[in-house]
PDB file of C-alpha atoms in Angstrom:
ATOM      1  CA  MET A 180       1.717   5.129 -12.867  1.00 82.00           C
ATOM      2  CA  PHE A 181       3.425   1.930 -11.645  1.00 92.00           C
ATOM      3  CA  LEU A 182       1.273  -0.762 -13.357  1.00 95.00           C
ATOM      4  CA  GLU A 183      -0.454   0.123 -16.612  1.00 96.00           C
ATOM      5  CA  ILE A 184      -2.848  -2.218 -18.418  1.00 96.00           C
ATOM      6  CA  THR A 185      -3.890  -1.022 -21.875  1.00 97.00           C
ATOM      7  CA  GLU A 186      -6.592  -2.510 -24.096  1.00 97.00           C
ATOM      8  CA  LEU A 187      -5.838  -6.150 -23.222  1.00 97.00           C
ATOM      9  CA  LYS A 188      -7.701  -8.695 -25.314  1.00 97.00           C
ATOM     10  CA  LYS A 189      -7.561 -12.472 -25.003  1.00 97.00           C
ATOM     11  CA  SER A 190      -9.569 -15.276 -26.606  1.00 96.00           C
ATOM     12  CA  PHE A 191      -9.331 -19.028 -26.552  1.00 92.00           C
ATOM     13  CA  LYS A 192     -10.084 -21.281 -29.508  1.00 89.00           C
ATOM     14  CA  ASN A 193     -11.659 -24.703 -29.208  1.00 85.00           C
ATOM     15  CA  ALA A 194     -12.357 -26.586 -32.442  1.00 81.00           C
ATOM     16  CA  ASP A 195     -14.606 -24.199 -34.399  1.00 84.00           C
ATOM     17  CA  THR A 196     -15.502 -21.906 -31.511  1.00 90.00           C
ATOM     18  CA  LYS A 197     -13.685 -18.795 -30.304  1.00 90.00           C
ATOM     19  CA  THR A 198     -14.383 -17.497 -26.804  1.00 92.00           C
ATOM     20  CA  GLU A 199     -13.432 -13.919 -25.950  1.00 95.00           C
ATOM     21  CA  VAL A 200     -12.213 -13.888 -22.362  1.00 96.00           C
ATOM     22  CA  LEU A 201     -10.895 -10.313 -22.164  1.00 97.00           C
ATOM     23  CA  LYS A 202     -12.499  -7.664 -24.346  1.00 97.00           C
ATOM     24  CA  GLY A 203     -10.236  -4.628 -24.102  1.00 97.00           C
ATOM     25  CA  ILE A 204      -9.228  -4.198 -20.465  1.00 97.00           C
ATOM     26  CA  SER A 205      -7.545  -0.912 -19.402  1.00 97.00           C
ATOM     27  CA  PHE A 206      -6.691   0.305 -15.903  1.00 97.00           C
ATOM     28  CA  SER A 207      -3.693   1.415 -13.819  1.00 97.00           C
ATOM     29  CA  VAL A 208      -2.503   0.820 -10.278  1.00 97.00           C
ATOM     30  CA  GLU A 209      -0.157   2.963  -8.176  1.00 96.00           C
ATOM     31  CA  LYS A 210       2.830   1.543  -6.365  1.00 96.00           C
ATOM     32  CA  GLY A 211       1.902   0.172  -2.937  1.00 96.00           C
ATOM     33  CA  GLU A 212      -1.793  -0.097  -3.602  1.00 97.00           C
ATOM     34  CA  ILE A 213      -4.006  -3.097  -2.791  1.00 98.00           C
ATOM     35  CA  CYS A 214      -6.077  -3.734  -5.929  1.00 98.00           C
ATOM     36  CA  ILE A 215      -8.950  -6.219  -5.915  1.00 97.00           C
ATOM     37  CA  LEU A 216     -10.120  -7.866  -9.159  1.00 97.00           C
ATOM     38  CA  LEU A 217     -13.699  -8.788  -8.353  1.00 95.00           C
ATOM     39  CA  GLY A 218     -16.196 -10.776 -10.371  1.00 92.00           C
ATOM     40  CA  PRO A 219     -18.011 -14.103 -10.843  1.00 90.00           C
ATOM     41  CA  SER A 220     -16.486 -17.236 -12.311  1.00 89.00           C
ATOM     42  CA  GLY A 221     -15.802 -16.779 -16.014  1.00 89.00           C
ATOM     43  CA  SER A 222     -15.416 -13.007 -15.819  1.00 93.00           C
ATOM     44  CA  GLY A 223     -11.782 -13.103 -16.854  1.00 94.00           C
ATOM     45  CA  LYS A 224     -10.139 -12.347 -13.467  1.00 95.00           C
ATOM     46  CA  SER A 225      -7.607 -15.179 -13.414  1.00 93.00           C
ATOM     47  CA  THR A 226      -6.745 -14.810 -17.119  1.00 95.00           C
ATOM     48  CA  LEU A 227      -6.035 -11.147 -16.476  1.00 96.00           C
ATOM     49  CA  LEU A 228      -3.871 -12.001 -13.479  1.00 95.00           C
ATOM     50  CA  ASN A 229      -1.951 -14.591 -15.462  1.00 93.00           C
ATOM     51  CA  ILE A 230      -1.238 -12.032 -18.227  1.00 94.00           C
ATOM     52  CA  ILE A 231      -0.024  -9.462 -15.704  1.00 93.00           C
ATOM     53  CA  GLY A 232       2.192 -12.203 -14.256  1.00 91.00           C
ATOM     54  CA  GLY A 233       3.667 -13.197 -17.630  1.00 88.00           C
ATOM     55  CA  ILE A 234       2.267 -16.694 -17.262  1.00 88.00           C
ATOM     56  CA  ASP A 235      -0.047 -16.152 -20.272  1.00 91.00           C
ATOM     57  CA  SER A 236       0.166 -13.740 -23.172  1.00 90.00           C
ATOM     58  CA  ALA A 237      -2.500 -11.388 -24.522  1.00 94.00           C
ATOM     59  CA  ASP A 238      -3.722 -11.385 -28.142  1.00 95.00           C
ATOM     60  CA  SER A 239      -3.320  -7.601 -28.156  1.00 95.00           C
ATOM     61  CA  GLY A 240      -2.807  -4.731 -25.756  1.00 96.00           C
ATOM     62  CA  SER A 241      -0.001  -4.171 -23.283  1.00 94.00           C
ATOM     63  CA  VAL A 242       1.158  -4.577 -19.685  1.00 94.00           C
ATOM     64  CA  ARG A 243       3.760  -2.145 -18.333  1.00 93.00           C
ATOM     65  CA  ILE A 244       5.371  -2.393 -14.928  1.00 89.00           C
ATOM     66  CA  ALA A 245       7.635   0.498 -13.978  1.00 86.00           C
ATOM     67  CA  GLY A 246       7.812   1.395 -17.666  1.00 87.00           C
ATOM     68  CA  GLU A 247       8.777  -2.109 -18.860  1.00 84.00           C
ATOM     69  CA  LYS A 248       6.486  -3.553 -21.527  1.00 88.00           C
ATOM     70  CA  THR A 249       6.119  -7.322 -21.335  1.00 84.00           C
ATOM     71  CA  ALA A 250       5.121  -7.822 -24.960  1.00 80.00           C
ATOM     72  CA  ASP A 251       8.526  -6.494 -26.058  1.00 83.00           C
ATOM     73  CA  MET A 252      10.411  -9.167 -24.111  1.00 85.00           C
ATOM     74  CA  ASN A 253      11.832 -12.460 -25.367  1.00 87.00           C
ATOM     75  CA  GLU A 254      11.464 -15.549 -23.136  1.00 88.00           C
ATOM     76  CA  LYS A 255      14.730 -14.920 -21.315  1.00 90.00           C
ATOM     77  CA  ALA A 256      13.831 -11.292 -20.613  1.00 88.00           C
ATOM     78  CA  LEU A 257      10.337 -12.313 -19.524  1.00 86.00           C
ATOM     79  CA  THR A 258      11.822 -14.815 -17.041  1.00 87.00           C
ATOM     80  CA  ARG A 259      14.048 -12.068 -15.627  1.00 85.00           C
ATOM     81  CA  TYR A 260      10.996  -9.751 -15.422  1.00 83.00           C
ATOM     82  CA  ARG A 261       8.997 -12.320 -13.448  1.00 86.00           C
ATOM     83  CA  ARG A 262      11.900 -12.899 -11.097  1.00 83.00           C
ATOM     84  CA  LYS A 263      12.558  -9.176 -10.586  1.00 78.00           C
ATOM     85  CA  HIS A 264       9.009  -7.858 -10.233  1.00 84.00           C
ATOM     86  CA  LEU A 265       6.565 -10.618  -9.319  1.00 92.00           C
ATOM     87  CA  GLY A 266       5.560 -12.942  -6.502  1.00 93.00           C
ATOM     88  CA  TYR A 267       2.677 -15.424  -6.855  1.00 94.00           C
ATOM     89  CA  VAL A 268       0.217 -16.798  -4.297  1.00 93.00           C
ATOM     90  CA  PHE A 269      -2.348 -19.319  -5.517  1.00 88.00           C
ATOM     91  CA  GLN A 270      -5.325 -21.065  -3.960  1.00 85.00           C
ATOM     92  CA  MET A 271      -3.283 -24.301  -3.919  1.00 88.00           C
ATOM     93  CA  TYR A 272      -0.192 -23.985  -1.739  1.00 91.00           C
ATOM     94  CA  ASN A 273       2.219 -25.991  -3.940  1.00 91.00           C
ATOM     95  CA  LEU A 274       4.743 -26.477  -1.158  1.00 96.00           C
ATOM     96  CA  ILE A 275       7.629 -28.912  -1.519  1.00 96.00           C
ATOM     97  CA  PRO A 276       6.622 -31.777   0.839  1.00 97.00           C
ATOM     98  CA  ASN A 277      10.113 -32.859   1.989  1.00 97.00           C
ATOM     99  CA  LEU A 278      11.305 -29.317   2.823  1.00 98.00           C
ATOM    100  CA  THR A 279      10.621 -27.557   6.103  1.00 98.00           C
ATOM    101  CA  VAL A 280       8.679 -24.308   6.387  1.00 98.00           C
ATOM    102  CA  LYS A 281      11.923 -22.316   6.449  1.00 97.00           C
ATOM    103  CA  GLU A 282      13.387 -24.212   3.496  1.00 97.00           C
ATOM    104  CA  ASN A 283      10.188 -23.848   1.439  1.00 97.00           C
ATOM    105  CA  ILE A 284      10.344 -20.041   1.991  1.00 96.00           C
ATOM    106  CA  GLU A 285      14.064 -19.908   1.281  1.00 95.00           C
ATOM    107  CA  VAL A 286      13.446 -21.404  -2.169  1.00 92.00           C
ATOM    108  CA  GLY A 287      11.946 -18.068  -3.167  1.00 90.00           C
ATOM    109  CA  SER A 288      14.911 -16.049  -1.873  1.00 88.00           C
ATOM    110  CA  TYR A 289      17.171 -17.423  -4.596  1.00 84.00           C
ATOM    111  CA  LEU A 290      15.032 -15.781  -7.284  1.00 81.00           C
ATOM    112  CA  GLY A 291      15.557 -12.207  -6.102  1.00 78.00           C
ATOM    113  CA  SER A 292      18.613  -9.918  -5.879  1.00 78.00           C
ATOM    114  CA  ASN A 293      17.478  -8.197  -2.682  1.00 83.00           C
ATOM    115  CA  PRO A 294      15.764 -10.832  -0.486  1.00 90.00           C
ATOM    116  CA  LEU A 295      14.198 -10.064   2.874  1.00 92.00           C
ATOM    117  CA  ASP A 296      15.672 -11.408   6.117  1.00 93.00           C
ATOM    118  CA  ILE A 297      14.337 -14.943   6.589  1.00 95.00           C
ATOM    119  CA  ASN A 298      14.010 -14.856  10.369  1.00 95.00           C
ATOM    120  CA  GLU A 299      12.295 -11.458  10.408  1.00 93.00           C
ATOM    121  CA  LEU A 300       9.869 -12.670   7.751  1.00 94.00           C
ATOM    122  CA  LEU A 301       9.133 -15.890   9.665  1.00 96.00           C
ATOM    123  CA  HIS A 302       8.146 -13.709  12.683  1.00 94.00           C
ATOM    124  CA  THR A 303       5.983 -11.491  10.455  1.00 92.00           C
ATOM    125  CA  LEU A 304       4.254 -14.560   9.084  1.00 93.00           C
ATOM    126  CA  GLY A 305       3.706 -16.030  12.574  1.00 93.00           C
ATOM    127  CA  LEU A 306       5.672 -19.103  11.518  1.00 96.00           C
ATOM    128  CA  TYR A 307       8.924 -18.784  13.466  1.00 97.00           C
ATOM    129  CA  GLU A 308       7.966 -21.506  15.995  1.00 97.00           C
ATOM    130  CA  HIS A 309       6.886 -23.772  13.101  1.00 98.00           C
ATOM    131  CA  ARG A 310       9.997 -23.170  10.940  1.00 97.00           C
ATOM    132  CA  SER A 311      11.296 -26.760  11.245  1.00 98.00           C
ATOM    133  CA  LYS A 312       7.945 -28.454  10.458  1.00 98.00           C
ATOM    134  CA  LEU A 313       7.139 -30.153   7.165  1.00 98.00           C
ATOM    135  CA  PRO A 314       4.012 -29.100   5.179  1.00 97.00           C
ATOM    136  CA  ASN A 315       2.025 -32.161   6.258  1.00 97.00           C
ATOM    137  CA  GLN A 316       2.439 -31.060   9.877  1.00 98.00           C
ATOM    138  CA  LEU A 317       0.780 -27.706   9.240  1.00 97.00           C
ATOM    139  CA  SER A 318      -2.803 -26.452   9.090  1.00 95.00           C
ATOM    140  CA  GLY A 319      -4.196 -25.077   5.846  1.00 93.00           C
ATOM    141  CA  GLY A 320      -3.703 -21.518   7.108  1.00 94.00           C
ATOM    142  CA  GLN A 321      -0.089 -22.201   8.037  1.00 96.00           C
ATOM    143  CA  GLN A 322       0.552 -23.742   4.655  1.00 96.00           C
ATOM    144  CA  GLN A 323      -0.883 -20.635   2.940  1.00 94.00           C
ATOM    145  CA  ARG A 324       1.286 -18.419   5.207  1.00 94.00           C
ATOM    146  CA  THR A 325       4.318 -20.417   4.029  1.00 97.00           C
ATOM    147  CA  ALA A 326       3.279 -19.964   0.386  1.00 95.00           C
ATOM    148  CA  ILE A 327       2.959 -16.221   0.971  1.00 95.00           C
ATOM    149  CA  GLY A 328       6.400 -16.217   2.614  1.00 95.00           C
ATOM    150  CA  ARG A 329       7.915 -18.014  -0.400  1.00 95.00           C
ATOM    151  CA  ALA A 330       6.378 -15.391  -2.705  1.00 94.00           C
ATOM    152  CA  ILE A 331       7.335 -12.355  -0.656  1.00 94.00           C
ATOM    153  CA  ILE A 332      10.894 -13.226   0.506  1.00 94.00           C
ATOM    154  CA  LYS A 333      12.443 -12.118  -2.766  1.00 91.00           C
ATOM    155  CA  ASN A 334      10.842  -8.702  -2.150  1.00 90.00           C
ATOM    156  CA  PRO A 335       8.847  -8.470  -5.360  1.00 92.00           C
ATOM    157  CA  ASP A 336       7.346  -5.212  -6.542  1.00 91.00           C
ATOM    158  CA  ILE A 337       3.964  -6.871  -7.078  1.00 94.00           C
ATOM    159  CA  LEU A 338       2.348  -9.759  -5.212  1.00 96.00           C
ATOM    160  CA  LEU A 339      -0.268 -11.545  -7.358  1.00 96.00           C
ATOM    161  CA  CYS A 340      -2.851 -13.457  -5.325  1.00 96.00           C
ATOM    162  CA  ASP A 341      -5.330 -15.728  -7.083  1.00 94.00           C
ATOM    163  CA  GLU A 342      -8.173 -16.612  -4.615  1.00 92.00           C
ATOM    164  CA  PRO A 343      -5.657 -16.945  -1.737  1.00 92.00           C
ATOM    165  CA  THR A 344      -8.453 -17.671   0.779  1.00 91.00           C
ATOM    166  CA  GLY A 345     -10.532 -19.866  -1.529  1.00 87.00           C
ATOM    167  CA  ALA A 346      -9.669 -23.133   0.226  1.00 84.00           C
ATOM    168  CA  LEU A 347      -9.800 -21.773   3.759  1.00 90.00           C
ATOM    169  CA  ASP A 348     -12.507 -21.448   6.435  1.00 91.00           C
ATOM    170  CA  TYR A 349     -13.825 -18.036   7.503  1.00 93.00           C
ATOM    171  CA  GLN A 350     -11.527 -17.399  10.460  1.00 92.00           C
ATOM    172  CA  THR A 351      -8.414 -18.607   8.671  1.00 92.00           C
ATOM    173  CA  SER A 352      -9.363 -16.514   5.631  1.00 93.00           C
ATOM    174  CA  LYS A 353      -9.447 -13.447   7.839  1.00 94.00           C
ATOM    175  CA  GLU A 354      -6.003 -14.297   9.243  1.00 92.00           C
ATOM    176  CA  ILE A 355      -4.569 -14.614   5.734  1.00 94.00           C
ATOM    177  CA  LEU A 356      -6.114 -11.295   4.597  1.00 95.00           C
ATOM    178  CA  LYS A 357      -4.674  -9.596   7.705  1.00 95.00           C
ATOM    179  CA  LEU A 358      -1.275 -11.050   6.806  1.00 92.00           C
ATOM    180  CA  ILE A 359      -1.502  -9.802   3.183  1.00 95.00           C
ATOM    181  CA  GLU A 360      -2.438  -6.348   4.564  1.00 96.00           C
ATOM    182  CA  GLN A 361       0.483  -6.475   6.988  1.00 93.00           C
ATOM    183  CA  VAL A 362       2.910  -7.453   4.216  1.00 92.00           C
ATOM    184  CA  ASN A 363       1.612  -4.527   2.135  1.00 95.00           C
ATOM    185  CA  HIS A 364       2.123  -2.055   4.993  1.00 95.00           C
ATOM    186  CA  ARG A 365       5.492  -3.400   6.088  1.00 92.00           C
ATOM    187  CA  TYR A 366       7.223  -4.002   2.773  1.00 91.00           C
ATOM    188  CA  GLY A 367       5.304  -1.677   0.427  1.00 93.00           C
ATOM    189  CA  ASN A 368       4.527  -4.343  -2.175  1.00 94.00           C
ATOM    190  CA  THR A 369       1.702  -3.629  -4.615  1.00 96.00           C
ATOM    191  CA  ILE A 370      -1.001  -6.299  -4.170  1.00 97.00           C
ATOM    192  CA  ILE A 371      -3.233  -7.540  -7.026  1.00 97.00           C
ATOM    193  CA  MET A 372      -5.795  -9.975  -5.619  1.00 97.00           C
ATOM    194  CA  VAL A 373      -8.418 -11.988  -7.502  1.00 96.00           C
ATOM    195  CA  THR A 374     -11.562 -12.879  -5.533  1.00 93.00           C
ATOM    196  CA  HIS A 375     -15.275 -13.492  -5.931  1.00 89.00           C
ATOM    197  CA  ASN A 376     -15.864 -12.499  -2.305  1.00 91.00           C
ATOM    198  CA  ASP A 377     -17.432  -9.048  -2.389  1.00 92.00           C
ATOM    199  CA  ALA A 378     -16.560  -8.263   1.244  1.00 94.00           C
ATOM    200  CA  ILE A 379     -12.834  -8.303   0.540  1.00 95.00           C
ATOM    201  CA  ARG A 380     -13.180  -5.151  -1.600  1.00 95.00           C
ATOM    202  CA  ASN A 381     -13.489  -3.121   1.598  1.00 96.00           C
ATOM    203  CA  MET A 382      -9.799  -3.617   2.490  1.00 97.00           C
ATOM    204  CA  ALA A 383      -8.593  -2.474  -0.989  1.00 97.00           C
ATOM    205  CA  ASP A 384      -7.391   0.866  -2.291  1.00 97.00           C
ATOM    206  CA  ARG A 385      -8.776   0.145  -5.789  1.00 97.00           C
ATOM    207  CA  ILE A 386     -11.592  -2.195  -6.896  1.00 97.00           C
ATOM    208  CA  ILE A 387     -11.896  -3.441 -10.460  1.00 97.00           C
ATOM    209  CA  LYS A 388     -15.226  -5.199 -11.089  1.00 97.00           C
ATOM    210  CA  LEU A 389     -15.204  -7.508 -14.077  1.00 96.00           C
ATOM    211  CA  ARG A 390     -18.052  -9.206 -15.933  1.00 95.00           C
ATOM    212  CA  ASP A 391     -17.932 -11.079 -19.205  1.00 95.00           C
ATOM    213  CA  GLY A 392     -14.374  -9.983 -19.945  1.00 96.00           C
ATOM    214  CA  GLN A 393     -15.001  -6.271 -19.447  1.00 97.00           C
ATOM    215  CA  ILE A 394     -14.506  -3.766 -16.655  1.00 97.00           C
ATOM    216  CA  ARG A 395     -17.902  -2.752 -15.274  1.00 97.00           C
ATOM    217  CA  THR A 396     -16.572  -0.404 -12.587  1.00 97.00           C
ATOM    218  CA  ASN A 397     -13.109   0.920 -11.631  1.00 97.00           C
ATOM    219  CA  SER A 398     -13.262   2.710  -8.326  1.00 96.00           C
ATOM    220  CA  ARG A 399     -10.995   3.960  -5.582  1.00 96.00           C
ATOM    221  CA  ASN A 400     -11.999   3.039  -2.049  1.00 95.00           C
ATOM    222  CA  GLU A 401     -12.005   6.194   0.088  1.00 93.00           C
ATOM    223  CA  ALA A 402     -13.157   4.359   3.231  1.00 93.00           C
ATOM    224  CA  LYS A 403     -10.916   1.368   3.660  1.00 95.00           C
ATOM    225  CA  ILE A 404     -11.711  -1.131   6.418  1.00 96.00           C
ATOM    226  CA  PRO A 405      -8.911  -3.082   8.133  1.00 96.00           C
ATOM    227  CA  ALA A 406      -8.900  -6.756   7.154  1.00 95.00           C
ATOM    228  CA  ALA A 407      -9.552  -7.709  10.772  1.00 94.00           C
ATOM    229  CA  GLU A 408     -12.936  -5.916  10.603  1.00 95.00           C
ATOM    230  CA  LEU A 409     -14.160  -7.569   7.389  1.00 95.00           C
ATOM    231  CA  GLU A 410     -17.321  -9.653   7.697  1.00 94.00           C
ATOM    232  CA  TRP A 411     -19.195 -11.876   5.249  1.00 92.00           C
TER     233      TRP A 411
END
């Protein structure tokens, strides 16, 4: 199995109170799958994503990607692991305002040893005609496409998406989901996507439903729907 999560636990302390956010999470994802982490606010989705991404650490349990265990790594090794395996797409685009679309995407290419071709990727993203524009000259959807391009150009094994359509309108959300699906088909990246939108589960291979820091259901979707046909 490509990604293995075993008995992850995480709590946060605040003064005299301790809040358990993850209460023993275990699941696995095969290479090339689209996996949706679904659940309401406070269910532990983003904390789980951050631990998979090496942004946060668990109190106990383990994350293995291609056999590598993150808890065994020092900070230098963890940085290499993030660069080698992971790309990140957040709800906020976090683009560099004085760089063009092409330059913003190229920033990500320096982090990988086997980057994708920039011009081919710009065409895939539908951004080739906009490659010389600055972020403030783009729509929200175009900015999110640029952010996805920056994450994917280094050709990461796993693309981690935290509410990537959360700040977008319905039609633009559909366009971004179609793009994520296209990236998955074209480049074979494993996709882990956090959302509270129940309709998005229909485009996934695997759906993990979380509530109160625990997995309520872990199911494989045998009747996937293309992102273009999703409705909510």
